[in-house]
Amino acid sequence: MNISKFTELKSLILLTIFTLCANLSQGQAPSGISYQGIARDTNGNGLANQTIGIQFSILGGGVAGTGEYVETHAATTNDYGLFTAIIGEGAMVSGDFESLDWAASEKFIKVEIDPTGGSDYTLSSTTQLLSVPYALYAAEVANTDDEDADPLNEIQDLAIDNNQLSITGNESATTVDLSTYLDNTDAQELTLTGTELSISGGSTTVDLSTLAEASDDQTIDAFALSSNILSLSLENDNKEASTVDLSTYLDNTDVQTIDEFSLSSNTLSISIENDNDEPQRVDLSSYLDNTDNQELTLKNDVLSISGGTETVDLSIYRVSSGSSSEEVPVDPMLGQMFFNEVIEEMYVYTSEGWSAVTLGEATADISFTEDISPCSSQLTIDTNRGDCDKDSNAPELNLETHSFSIVEAMGTRTISTNSIPNHAFGLFGNFDGALNNNAISVLNETFNLVTDGVLASTTTPLLSLTTGPQYSFGILFSGIELDPEPAEPWPHSGSFTDPNLNWEWNMKATNLDLGFDCNNAHVQPQGKYHYHGFPTLFIESLGLVDPAMTLVGYAADGFPIYYKYGYVNPNDDQSGAVSLASSFQLKSGERPGDGITEPCGEYNGTYSNDYEYIAGLGDLDECNGRTGVTPEYPAGTYYYVLTETFPVIPRCFKGTPASEFMIN
């Protein structure tokens, strides 16, 4: 059933509802309604391992309706503040749960909490039961007999007597006469006597003699071929052999092969086998592209090309010594050349760096003794992070407190958040010392996920190589989205219409200065705070001391996300937990790029494409996940893992992502 997100009335605790559903068994009416929630303090931390007081009220007619049933519970939270109660099995205050008339009016559930364990309820929320526990209502219908209260008089059968069809259990029922549906035909057989065809039970015969063929079955007795004349004799035929002239079927051509061929200059000569004619000659000059392999020569600052008529004076690119008599050192790179075959440009290194030059009619078919590329620059890696010294209570930010809830009903997990984290964060906005100019804002969002993810036939990447980032990955229990892919494609010109735009080489966000705080997060222009990398303070808030599988959120395809630990044996929850390793590694060597259409230089982690997936290298697959049992899924499930090494946040989905996570 669907229940809406409640509103916190007092800033004592924040309750997160996980499940509200009727317990059904063997078709009987349920004895209660199962209820789960998380009690949190004002900082968003779970009230762990303590007794709380709860009062449930079933209201009729509206949020201020009559309390048709009221009961109380004392519940103890677990390590994460989770508690469980069954409405209908508490200490009754008023009303009778078994006699509630679920069909009489709209029903609302009111929840009141005393975090000290008593009855001084300081937190109250009221939510409409949009789908009543209708197994309770159905139970009333199941106990209502029909008019004659006889369960056997509804059992009937069909009977046929001769050609009359009737129904049992009703003496006055009308019978149906089926005799008119008979075809009154008999089974008959055909008989052939000589050439006379007859049918059993019939009086007419058919004479087939006129259809008989007067010819004999014959075969070819002998045949012979003389020149182009074919002679045929038929079996048991006293006539002269028949002849067929085959000459008209000949194409009068000979099967011949090339006897000899030779090439002189651009003329090909071909001699045919058994042919007394002169050799056939073919002029191949029209098939030449009339280009030569050419070489560049540099002599006394003058650049020339073999076979060309123009030269380029490079002396103007040397460093001038001015009026000083002292010789100025000359850069040894000056005058070096590089031809970029991709864009068909010639580059010469000058005092200003690499410059394009024109060589008249020179073509791309040029060879060099030295190949020096302008690929000499690298983007600088910057792993500095800003301080996390702000929270939602900071007066200058004027923010609401963190709000986050999860409701599961009828196969759908509904997650609601106001996009304010439950932990400290950096300073963002129009302030001195801000990490970027985008102020963090309250953004109320709702995500609808399937409760049980389904593996798809193919994976879906977060990054499209044609359009860029297309999905964020998921959401953590901090209320913040995981969005690892930045919109930073090569060549970083700031224009998405750049002709050399290449999404295959998208920056790895956490290696660059993009204004991140200590949580590897920053704020988008519309005010959304989001993680690009490891969510440091959220993980610290879990208070993990020993390795343990810990659920931290859900991916867009409905599968769960766990912090780095998993069982040694994925299918044995008694095998102990260890830190799981990704199967990605940094590539070795140099990038193959030309520095124009794609980056060059050493693989150093600046780009996500600097890493490669090696199946079996670690514990996880290409989407940083695996299949196995977990505390929340004892029967097993596919799950994703946040790792401490690349990719940290998975970069693809094994299931089908929900549309709410699509990046516009």
Short mmCIF file of C-alpha atoms in Angstrom, two decimals, residues 103-278:
data_model
loop_
_atom_site.label_atom_id
_atom_site.label_comp_id
_atom_site.label_asym_id
_atom_site.label_seq_id
_atom_site.Cartn_x
_atom_site.Cartn_y
_atom_site.Cartn_z
CA ALA A 103 -15.06 -0.24 3.97
CA ALA A 104 -17.04 2.33 5.95
CA SER A 105 -14.70 5.30 5.37
CA GLU A 106 -11.17 6.38 4.37
CA LYS A 107 -8.63 5.22 6.94
CA PHE A 108 -5.59 7.12 8.25
CA ILE A 109 -2.78 5.88 10.48
CA LYS A 110 -1.38 8.18 13.14
CA VAL A 111 2.06 7.37 14.64
CA GLU A 112 3.30 9.02 17.84
CA ILE A 113 6.79 8.49 19.30
CA ASP A 114 8.38 8.99 22.72
CA PRO A 115 12.16 8.49 22.25
CA THR A 116 12.60 7.99 26.01
CA GLY A 117 10.45 4.86 26.02
CA GLY A 118 7.49 6.35 27.89
CA SER A 119 4.15 7.80 26.82
CA ASP A 120 5.15 11.46 26.46
CA TYR A 121 4.74 11.41 22.68
CA THR A 122 6.65 14.28 21.08
CA LEU A 123 6.60 13.24 17.42
CA SER A 124 3.41 12.71 15.49
CA SER A 125 2.68 11.89 11.86
CA THR A 126 -0.60 11.02 10.14
CA THR A 127 -0.73 9.25 6.79
CA GLN A 128 -3.66 8.09 4.69
CA LEU A 129 -3.83 4.39 3.95
CA LEU A 130 -4.32 4.83 0.20
CA SER A 131 -4.84 1.07 -0.09
CA VAL A 132 -6.63 -0.27 3.00
CA PRO A 133 -5.38 -3.64 4.29
CA TYR A 134 -8.09 -5.09 2.15
CA ALA A 135 -7.41 -8.62 3.24
CA LEU A 136 -9.19 -7.43 6.42
CA TYR A 137 -12.13 -6.15 4.38
CA ALA A 138 -12.09 -9.25 2.20
CA ALA A 139 -12.41 -11.41 5.32
CA GLU A 140 -15.83 -9.89 5.96
CA VAL A 141 -16.94 -10.77 2.43
CA ALA A 142 -15.60 -14.32 2.77
CA ASN A 143 -17.84 -14.90 5.84
CA THR A 144 -21.07 -13.85 4.05
CA ASP A 145 -23.13 -16.83 2.75
CA ASP A 146 -25.30 -16.71 -0.35
CA GLU A 147 -29.08 -16.64 -0.03
CA ASP A 148 -29.76 -20.37 0.45
CA ALA A 149 -26.57 -21.04 2.46
CA ASP A 150 -26.14 -24.33 0.63
CA PRO A 151 -22.56 -24.75 -0.68
CA LEU A 152 -23.45 -27.84 -2.72
CA ASN A 153 -26.35 -26.60 -4.82
CA GLU A 154 -24.01 -24.66 -7.11
CA ILE A 155 -22.25 -27.83 -8.32
CA GLN A 156 -23.76 -28.93 -11.66
CA ASP A 157 -22.84 -31.07 -14.64
CA LEU A 158 -23.87 -31.58 -18.28
CA ALA A 159 -25.61 -34.80 -19.39
CA ILE A 160 -26.56 -36.14 -22.87
CA ASP A 161 -29.25 -38.76 -23.46
CA ASN A 162 -29.59 -39.93 -27.06
CA ASN A 163 -29.43 -36.52 -28.80
CA GLN A 164 -30.81 -34.48 -25.84
CA LEU A 165 -28.41 -32.19 -23.85
CA SER A 166 -29.42 -31.17 -20.29
CA ILE A 167 -27.91 -29.78 -17.05
CA THR A 168 -28.08 -31.60 -13.72
CA GLY A 169 -29.43 -30.14 -10.50
CA ASN A 170 -32.32 -28.27 -12.17
CA GLU A 171 -35.44 -30.27 -13.04
CA SER A 172 -37.04 -27.33 -14.83
CA ALA A 173 -34.01 -26.58 -17.01
CA THR A 174 -34.51 -26.53 -20.81
CA THR A 175 -32.97 -29.37 -22.82
CA VAL A 176 -31.28 -28.88 -26.18
CA ASP A 177 -32.05 -31.21 -29.13
CA LEU A 178 -28.79 -31.89 -30.99
CA SER A 179 -30.22 -34.14 -33.71
CA THR A 180 -30.42 -31.28 -36.17
CA TYR A 181 -26.65 -30.97 -36.02
CA LEU A 182 -26.06 -34.52 -37.37
CA ASP A 183 -24.98 -34.85 -41.02
CA ASN A 184 -26.73 -38.30 -41.51
CA THR A 185 -23.92 -39.61 -43.71
CA ASP A 186 -22.49 -43.14 -43.71
CA ALA A 187 -18.90 -44.24 -43.93
CA GLN A 188 -18.34 -45.37 -47.58
CA GLU A 189 -15.46 -46.82 -49.61
CA LEU A 190 -14.31 -46.44 -53.25
CA THR A 191 -13.62 -49.55 -55.39
CA LEU A 192 -11.74 -49.74 -58.75
CA THR A 193 -12.51 -52.79 -60.95
CA GLY A 194 -10.62 -52.64 -64.22
CA THR A 195 -11.37 -49.13 -65.35
CA GLU A 196 -14.72 -48.95 -63.48
CA LEU A 197 -14.82 -46.75 -60.30
CA SER A 198 -17.69 -47.32 -57.84
CA ILE A 199 -18.66 -46.33 -54.26
CA SER A 200 -20.17 -48.64 -51.65
CA GLY A 201 -23.92 -47.99 -51.18
CA GLY A 202 -24.06 -46.07 -54.48
CA SER A 203 -25.72 -46.93 -57.79
CA THR A 204 -23.49 -45.03 -60.25
CA THR A 205 -20.08 -46.07 -61.65
CA VAL A 206 -17.48 -44.04 -63.50
CA ASP A 207 -15.69 -45.36 -66.62
CA LEU A 208 -12.02 -44.30 -66.47
CA SER A 209 -10.92 -45.97 -69.70
CA THR A 210 -10.93 -42.68 -71.57
CA LEU A 211 -8.30 -41.36 -69.22
CA ALA A 212 -5.83 -44.20 -69.81
CA GLU A 213 -2.55 -43.26 -71.57
CA ALA A 214 -1.84 -45.26 -74.70
CA SER A 215 1.94 -44.86 -74.45
CA ASP A 216 4.52 -47.25 -73.08
CA ASP A 217 7.06 -46.51 -70.39
CA GLN A 218 10.31 -46.39 -72.28
CA THR A 219 13.94 -45.59 -71.53
CA ILE A 220 16.85 -44.49 -73.74
CA ASP A 221 18.48 -47.65 -75.07
CA ALA A 222 21.58 -46.09 -76.70
CA PHE A 223 23.01 -42.67 -77.54
CA ALA A 224 26.04 -41.34 -79.40
CA LEU A 225 27.62 -37.94 -80.10
CA SER A 226 29.33 -37.25 -83.42
CA SER A 227 30.65 -33.72 -83.80
CA ASN A 228 27.63 -31.65 -82.71
CA ILE A 229 25.00 -34.36 -83.58
CA LEU A 230 23.40 -36.39 -80.72
CA SER A 231 21.81 -39.78 -81.68
CA LEU A 232 19.15 -41.38 -79.40
CA SER A 233 17.62 -44.91 -79.61
CA LEU A 234 14.53 -45.82 -77.47
CA GLU A 235 13.97 -49.18 -75.74
CA ASN A 236 11.78 -51.61 -77.71
CA ASP A 237 11.51 -49.12 -80.57
CA ASN A 238 12.05 -50.46 -84.07
CA LYS A 239 12.41 -47.02 -85.56
CA GLU A 240 15.62 -45.36 -86.76
CA ALA A 241 17.59 -43.53 -84.08
CA SER A 242 16.53 -39.92 -83.58
CA THR A 243 19.14 -37.19 -83.95
CA VAL A 244 19.48 -33.77 -82.32
CA ASP A 245 21.72 -30.98 -83.71
CA LEU A 246 23.47 -29.29 -80.75
CA SER A 247 25.50 -26.78 -82.71
CA THR A 248 23.01 -23.98 -82.00
CA TYR A 249 23.78 -24.30 -78.31
CA LEU A 250 27.48 -23.55 -78.69
CA ASP A 251 28.77 -20.05 -77.84
CA ASN A 252 31.72 -20.48 -80.22
CA THR A 253 34.26 -19.37 -77.62
CA ASP A 254 37.48 -21.10 -76.59
CA VAL A 255 38.69 -21.56 -73.06
CA GLN A 256 42.08 -19.84 -72.99
CA THR A 257 44.56 -18.60 -70.41
CA ILE A 258 47.09 -15.80 -70.35
CA ASP A 259 50.31 -17.14 -71.77
CA GLU A 260 52.62 -14.21 -70.99
CA PHE A 261 52.49 -10.61 -69.75
CA SER A 262 55.02 -7.83 -69.22
CA LEU A 263 55.09 -4.22 -68.01
CA SER A 264 57.10 -1.52 -69.72
CA SER A 265 56.83 1.93 -68.19
CA ASN A 266 53.05 2.35 -67.75
CA THR A 267 52.09 -0.13 -70.55
CA LEU A 268 50.94 -3.68 -69.73
CA SER A 269 51.38 -6.30 -72.55
CA ILE A 270 49.25 -9.52 -72.46
CA SER A 271 49.70 -12.60 -74.74
CA ILE A 272 46.86 -15.19 -74.96
CA GLU A 273 47.46 -18.98 -75.09
CA ASN A 274 47.31 -20.46 -78.63
CA ASP A 275 46.73 -16.98 -80.07
CA ASN A 276 48.88 -15.94 -83.04
CA ASP A 277 47.83 -12.30 -82.83
CA GLU A 278 50.06 -9.55 -81.49
#
